[in-house]
Coordinates of C-alpha atoms and ligand atoms in Angstrom, one line a residue:
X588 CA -58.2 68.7 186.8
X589 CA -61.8 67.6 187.7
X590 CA -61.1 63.4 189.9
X591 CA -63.9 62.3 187.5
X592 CA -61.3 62.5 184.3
X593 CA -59.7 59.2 183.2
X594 CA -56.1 59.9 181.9
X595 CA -53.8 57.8 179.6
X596 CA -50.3 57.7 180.1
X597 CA -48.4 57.4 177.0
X598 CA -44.5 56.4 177.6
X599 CA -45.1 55.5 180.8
X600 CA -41.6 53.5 181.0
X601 CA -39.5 56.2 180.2
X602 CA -37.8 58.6 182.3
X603 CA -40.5 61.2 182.7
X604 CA -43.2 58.5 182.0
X605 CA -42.5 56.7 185.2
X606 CA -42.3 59.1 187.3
X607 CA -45.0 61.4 186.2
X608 CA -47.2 58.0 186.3
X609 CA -46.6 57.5 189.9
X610 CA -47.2 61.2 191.3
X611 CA -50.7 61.3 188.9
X612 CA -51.8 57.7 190.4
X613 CA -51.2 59.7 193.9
X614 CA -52.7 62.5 193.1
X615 CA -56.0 61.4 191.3
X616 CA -56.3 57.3 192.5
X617 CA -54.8 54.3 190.5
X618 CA -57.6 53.5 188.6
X619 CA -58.3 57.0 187.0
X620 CA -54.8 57.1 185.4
X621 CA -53.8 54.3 182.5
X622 CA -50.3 53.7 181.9
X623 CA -49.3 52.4 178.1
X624 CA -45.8 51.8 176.5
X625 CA -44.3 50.1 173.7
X626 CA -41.9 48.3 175.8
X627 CA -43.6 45.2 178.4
X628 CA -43.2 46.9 182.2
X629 CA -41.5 45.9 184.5
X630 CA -43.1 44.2 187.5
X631 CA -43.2 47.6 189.3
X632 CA -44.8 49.3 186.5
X633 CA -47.0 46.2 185.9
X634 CA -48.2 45.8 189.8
X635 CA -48.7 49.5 189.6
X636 CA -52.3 49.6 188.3
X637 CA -53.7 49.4 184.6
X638 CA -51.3 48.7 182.1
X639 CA -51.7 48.7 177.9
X640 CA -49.0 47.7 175.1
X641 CA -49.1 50.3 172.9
X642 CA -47.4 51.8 169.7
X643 CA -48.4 55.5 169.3
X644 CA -47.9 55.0 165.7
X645 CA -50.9 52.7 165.9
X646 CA -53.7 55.1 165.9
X647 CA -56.7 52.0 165.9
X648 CA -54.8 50.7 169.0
X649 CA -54.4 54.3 170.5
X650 CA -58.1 54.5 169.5
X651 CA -59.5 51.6 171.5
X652 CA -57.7 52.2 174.4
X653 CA -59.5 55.8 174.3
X654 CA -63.0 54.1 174.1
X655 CA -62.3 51.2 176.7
X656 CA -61.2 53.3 179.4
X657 CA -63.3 56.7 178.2
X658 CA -59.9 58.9 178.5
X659 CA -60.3 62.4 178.9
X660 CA -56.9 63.8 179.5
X661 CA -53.5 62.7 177.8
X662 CA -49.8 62.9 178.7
X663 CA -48.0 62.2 175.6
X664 CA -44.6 61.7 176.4
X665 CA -43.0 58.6 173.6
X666 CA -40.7 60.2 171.4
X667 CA -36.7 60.0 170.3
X668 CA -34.4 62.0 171.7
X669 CA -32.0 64.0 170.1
X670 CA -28.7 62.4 169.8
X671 CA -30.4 59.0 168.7
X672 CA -32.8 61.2 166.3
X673 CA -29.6 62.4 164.5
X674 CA -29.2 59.0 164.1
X675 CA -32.1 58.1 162.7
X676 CA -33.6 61.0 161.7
X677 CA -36.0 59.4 159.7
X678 CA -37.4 57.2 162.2
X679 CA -37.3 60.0 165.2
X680 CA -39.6 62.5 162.6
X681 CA -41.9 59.5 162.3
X682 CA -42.4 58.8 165.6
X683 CA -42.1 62.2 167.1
X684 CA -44.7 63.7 164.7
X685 CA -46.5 61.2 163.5
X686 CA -47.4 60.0 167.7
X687 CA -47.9 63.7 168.6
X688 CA -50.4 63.7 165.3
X689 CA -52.6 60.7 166.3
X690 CA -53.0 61.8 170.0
X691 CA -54.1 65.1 168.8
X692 CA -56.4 64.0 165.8
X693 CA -58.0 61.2 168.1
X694 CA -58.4 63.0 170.7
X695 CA -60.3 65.4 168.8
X696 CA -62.5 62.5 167.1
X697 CA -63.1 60.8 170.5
X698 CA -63.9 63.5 172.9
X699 CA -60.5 63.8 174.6
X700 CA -60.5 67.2 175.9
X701 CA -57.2 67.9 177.9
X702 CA -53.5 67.3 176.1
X703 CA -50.0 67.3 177.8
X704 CA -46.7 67.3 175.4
X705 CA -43.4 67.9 176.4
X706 CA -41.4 70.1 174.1
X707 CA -37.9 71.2 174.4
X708 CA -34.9 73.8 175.0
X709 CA -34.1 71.8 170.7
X710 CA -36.6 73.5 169.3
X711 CA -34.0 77.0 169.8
X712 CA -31.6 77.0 167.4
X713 CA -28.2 78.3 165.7
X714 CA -30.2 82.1 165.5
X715 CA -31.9 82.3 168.9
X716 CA -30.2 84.4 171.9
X717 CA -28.4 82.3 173.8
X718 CA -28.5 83.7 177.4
X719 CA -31.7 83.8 179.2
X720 CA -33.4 83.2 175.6
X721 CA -37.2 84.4 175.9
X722 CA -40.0 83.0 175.2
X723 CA -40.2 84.6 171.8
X724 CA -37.5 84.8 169.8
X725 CA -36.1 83.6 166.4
X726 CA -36.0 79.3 166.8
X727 CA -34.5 77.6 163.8
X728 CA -33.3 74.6 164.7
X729 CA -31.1 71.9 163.2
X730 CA -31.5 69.2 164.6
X731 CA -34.4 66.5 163.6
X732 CA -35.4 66.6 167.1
X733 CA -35.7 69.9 167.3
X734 CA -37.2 70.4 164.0
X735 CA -39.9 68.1 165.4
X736 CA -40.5 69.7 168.6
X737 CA -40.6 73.2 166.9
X738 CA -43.7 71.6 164.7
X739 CA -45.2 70.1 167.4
X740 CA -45.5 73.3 169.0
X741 CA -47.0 74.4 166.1
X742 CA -49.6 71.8 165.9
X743 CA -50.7 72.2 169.2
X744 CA -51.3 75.3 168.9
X745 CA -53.3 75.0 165.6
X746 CA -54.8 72.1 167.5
X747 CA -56.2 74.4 169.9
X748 CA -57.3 77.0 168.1
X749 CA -59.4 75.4 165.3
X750 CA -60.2 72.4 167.1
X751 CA -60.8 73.9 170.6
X752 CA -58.3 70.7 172.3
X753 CA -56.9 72.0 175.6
X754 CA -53.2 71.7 174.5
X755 CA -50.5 72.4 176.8
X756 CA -47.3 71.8 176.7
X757 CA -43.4 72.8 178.8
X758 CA -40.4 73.3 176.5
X759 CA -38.4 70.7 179.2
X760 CA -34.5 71.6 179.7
X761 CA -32.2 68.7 180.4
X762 CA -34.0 66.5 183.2
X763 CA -32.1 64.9 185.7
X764 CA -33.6 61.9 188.0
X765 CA -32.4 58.9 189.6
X766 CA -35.2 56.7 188.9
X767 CA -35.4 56.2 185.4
X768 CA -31.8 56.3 183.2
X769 CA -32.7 58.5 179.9
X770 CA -32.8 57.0 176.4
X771 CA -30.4 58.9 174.2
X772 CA -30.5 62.8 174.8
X773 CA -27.6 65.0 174.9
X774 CA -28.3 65.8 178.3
X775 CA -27.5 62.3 179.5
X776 CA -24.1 63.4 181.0
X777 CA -25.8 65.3 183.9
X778 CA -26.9 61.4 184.8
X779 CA -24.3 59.2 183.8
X780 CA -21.6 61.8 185.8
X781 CA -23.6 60.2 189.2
X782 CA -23.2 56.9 188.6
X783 CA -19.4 57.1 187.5
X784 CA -19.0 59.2 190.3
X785 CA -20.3 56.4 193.1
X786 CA -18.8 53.5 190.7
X787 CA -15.4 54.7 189.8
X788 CA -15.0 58.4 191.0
X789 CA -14.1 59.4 187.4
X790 CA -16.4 59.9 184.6
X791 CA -15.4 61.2 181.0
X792 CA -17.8 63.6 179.5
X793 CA -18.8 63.7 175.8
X794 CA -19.3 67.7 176.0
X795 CA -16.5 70.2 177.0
X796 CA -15.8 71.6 180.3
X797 CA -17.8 74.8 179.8
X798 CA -20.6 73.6 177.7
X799 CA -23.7 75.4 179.5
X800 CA -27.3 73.8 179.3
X801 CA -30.3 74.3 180.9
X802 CA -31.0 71.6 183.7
X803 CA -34.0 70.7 185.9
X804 CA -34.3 68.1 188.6
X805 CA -36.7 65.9 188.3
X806 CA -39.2 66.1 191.3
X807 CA -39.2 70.0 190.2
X808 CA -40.0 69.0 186.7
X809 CA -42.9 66.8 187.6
X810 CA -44.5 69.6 190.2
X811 CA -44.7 72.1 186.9
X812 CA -46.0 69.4 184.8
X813 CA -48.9 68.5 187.6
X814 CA -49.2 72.5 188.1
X815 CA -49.3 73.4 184.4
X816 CA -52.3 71.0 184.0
X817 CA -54.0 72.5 187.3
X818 CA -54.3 76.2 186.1
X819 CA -57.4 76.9 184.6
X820 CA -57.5 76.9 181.3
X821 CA -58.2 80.9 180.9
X822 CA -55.2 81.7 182.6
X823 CA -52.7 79.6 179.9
X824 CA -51.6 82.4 177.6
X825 CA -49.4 79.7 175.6
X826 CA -50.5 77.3 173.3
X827 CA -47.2 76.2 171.4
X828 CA -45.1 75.3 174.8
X829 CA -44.0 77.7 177.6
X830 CA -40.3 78.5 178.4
X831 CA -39.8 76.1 181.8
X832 CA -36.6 76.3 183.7
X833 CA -34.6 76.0 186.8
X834 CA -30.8 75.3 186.9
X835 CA -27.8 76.2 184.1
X836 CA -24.5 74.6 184.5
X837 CA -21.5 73.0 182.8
X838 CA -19.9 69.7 183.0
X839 CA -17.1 71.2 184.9
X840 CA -20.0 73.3 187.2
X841 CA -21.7 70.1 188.2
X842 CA -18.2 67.7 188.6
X843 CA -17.5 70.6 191.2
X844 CA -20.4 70.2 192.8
X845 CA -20.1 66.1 192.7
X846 CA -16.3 66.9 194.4
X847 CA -17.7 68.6 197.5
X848 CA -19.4 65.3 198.6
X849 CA -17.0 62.5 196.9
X850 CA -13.2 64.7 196.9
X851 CA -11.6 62.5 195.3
X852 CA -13.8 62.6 192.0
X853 CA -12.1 63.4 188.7
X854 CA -13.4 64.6 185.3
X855 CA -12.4 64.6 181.4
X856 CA -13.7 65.7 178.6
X857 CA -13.4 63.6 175.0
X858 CA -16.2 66.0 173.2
X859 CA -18.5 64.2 170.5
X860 CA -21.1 65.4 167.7
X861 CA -23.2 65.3 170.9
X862 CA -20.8 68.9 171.4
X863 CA -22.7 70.5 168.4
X864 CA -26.4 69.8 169.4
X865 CA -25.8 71.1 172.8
X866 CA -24.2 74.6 171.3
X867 CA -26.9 75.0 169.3
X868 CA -29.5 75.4 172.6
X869 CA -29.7 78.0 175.2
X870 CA -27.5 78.5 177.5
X871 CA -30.4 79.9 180.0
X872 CA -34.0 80.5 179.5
X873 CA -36.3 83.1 180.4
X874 CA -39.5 81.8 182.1
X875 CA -41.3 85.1 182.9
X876 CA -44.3 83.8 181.2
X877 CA -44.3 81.0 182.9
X878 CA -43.6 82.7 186.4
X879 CA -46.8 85.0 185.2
X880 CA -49.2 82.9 184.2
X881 CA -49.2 80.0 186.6
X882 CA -46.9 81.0 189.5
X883 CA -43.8 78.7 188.3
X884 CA -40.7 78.6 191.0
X885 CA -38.5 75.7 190.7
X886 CA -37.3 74.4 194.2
X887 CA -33.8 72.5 193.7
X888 CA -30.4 74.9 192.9
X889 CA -27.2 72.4 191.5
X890 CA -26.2 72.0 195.3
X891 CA -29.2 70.7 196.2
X892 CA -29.6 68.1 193.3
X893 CA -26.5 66.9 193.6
X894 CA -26.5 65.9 197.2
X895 CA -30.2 64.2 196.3
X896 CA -28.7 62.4 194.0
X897 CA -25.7 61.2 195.4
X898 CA -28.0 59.9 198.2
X899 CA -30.8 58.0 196.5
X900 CA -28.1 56.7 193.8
X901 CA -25.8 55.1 196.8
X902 CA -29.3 53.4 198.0
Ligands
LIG1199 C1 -32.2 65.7 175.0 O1 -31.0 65.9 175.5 O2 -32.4 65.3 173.9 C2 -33.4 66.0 176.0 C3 -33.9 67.4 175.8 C4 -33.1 68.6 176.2 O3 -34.9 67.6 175.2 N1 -33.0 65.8 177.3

């Protein structure tokens, strides 16, 4: 990414949002990169450089932020997540379409030229293969966050080829970080487990012992972000969302894992409808394309995470 481009941050409270915020302000200075949430920030966020209020749904607001600030890339990352989606599903299609629509519309009307949208492992569904699922393969999902990420995908990729927008976009797997709880996904249990763990070395999980799900740690998740926006733009052969992974493991996997550093931690399971959502996702997911096209590793195994964790949590 050229350091004359002025990027907007939308989301930037949320758990990728904050993070992601922090390692583009180090990478590219704090006044080149604009953070905006619907939510007030905290005083770390807020002594952190710019700041905007913003409701994605509000495309005039979204629009003269644009102009002030002359943006040229965008991370679009406010959406609903898929247990509170199924919820609301009215609401979460509203939001997650209708924001994804007004970055990608504005940004055409304004000059914008670079997108980032996180997809997900939801937009698979009851049909696709289940075990290192590719990148193409039958996705029908049925859940109303995955219906809206599976459109998304689409959009962007329309968005890109008629409108000649530099979309791109990671289908994320379950992210796991200690800095920012998540808002309502049905990957939350790979977080919560931690702080039960340190708090009351027991934790009951809403999905069954051997529910697998594709995981990623968090400081892996935002190197492919930063690295996905780096490649030139001739080498990205995607333009819905690439296949992006790292780490697959169950409930009882990771409590394992948890019990070689704190033995005397204990697990049950008292599944929810959460249990449904997760077994319609992969189990595992192919990232050849991703591996191909941009040089894609991830860094942390379960081990690894776990013990990082543990440690920054107990700080
Ligand atoms: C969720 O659980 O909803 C998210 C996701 C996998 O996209 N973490």
């Amino acid at each position: 990414m050229p350091h004359t481009d002025m990027i907007l941050v939308i989301g930037a409270n949320g758990q990728i949002g904050s993070e992601l915020l922090a390692a583009l302000r180090n990478e590219y200075g704090i006044d080149k990169v604009i953070a905006s949430d619907i939510r007030t920030p905290g005083k770390e966020l807020n002594d952190s450089g710019p700041f905007e209020l913003l409701d994605v749904l509000d495309k005039s607001a979204l629009e003269r932020i644009i102009r002030r600030y002359r943006i040229t890339t965008i991370y679009h990352l406010a959406a609903m997540l898929s247990a509170i989606a199924e919820n609301k599903p009215l609401s979460g299609w509203h939001l997650n379409m209708g924001g994804l629509l007004n970055v990608l519309q504005s940004s055409v009307d304004l000059g914008v030229s670079r997108v980032f949208w996180p997809s997900s492992i939801a937009a698979f569904g009851l049909h696709s293969p289940r075990q290192n699922t590719d990148q193409w393969v039958v996705m029908d999902p049925n859940t109303v966050y995955g219906i809206s990420k599976l459109a998304g995908e689409g959009w962007c990729n329309y968005y890109f080829e008629k409108k000649n927008l530099d979309v791109r976009s990671l289908r994320f797997p379950g992210l796991i970080s200690y800095k920012t709880l998540p808002g309502g996904g049905t990957t939350d249990y790979a977080i919560d487990i931690f702080y039960h763990a340190l708090k009351s070395k027991h934790y009951t999980c809403f999905l069954r012992a051997d529910t697998r799900l594709p995981m990623m740690y968090m400081p892996d998740a935002i190197r492919g972000t930063l690295e996905l926006m780096q490649t030139p733009a001739g080498k990205i052969n995607i333009r819905t969302s690439y296949n992006f992974s790292a780490i697959n493991f169950t409930p009882e996997e990771i409590a394992s894992s948890i019990k070689k550093v704190i033995p005397g931690f204990s697990i049950d399971y008292k599944p929810d409808f959460r249990q449904a959502i997760a077994e319609s996702w992969p189990e595992s997911m192919n990232d050849t394309q991703a591996r191909a096209d941009w040089n894609w590793h991830s860094e942390y195994d379960l081990d690894a995470m776990v013990k990082d964790m543990l440690q920054h949590i107990e700080r």
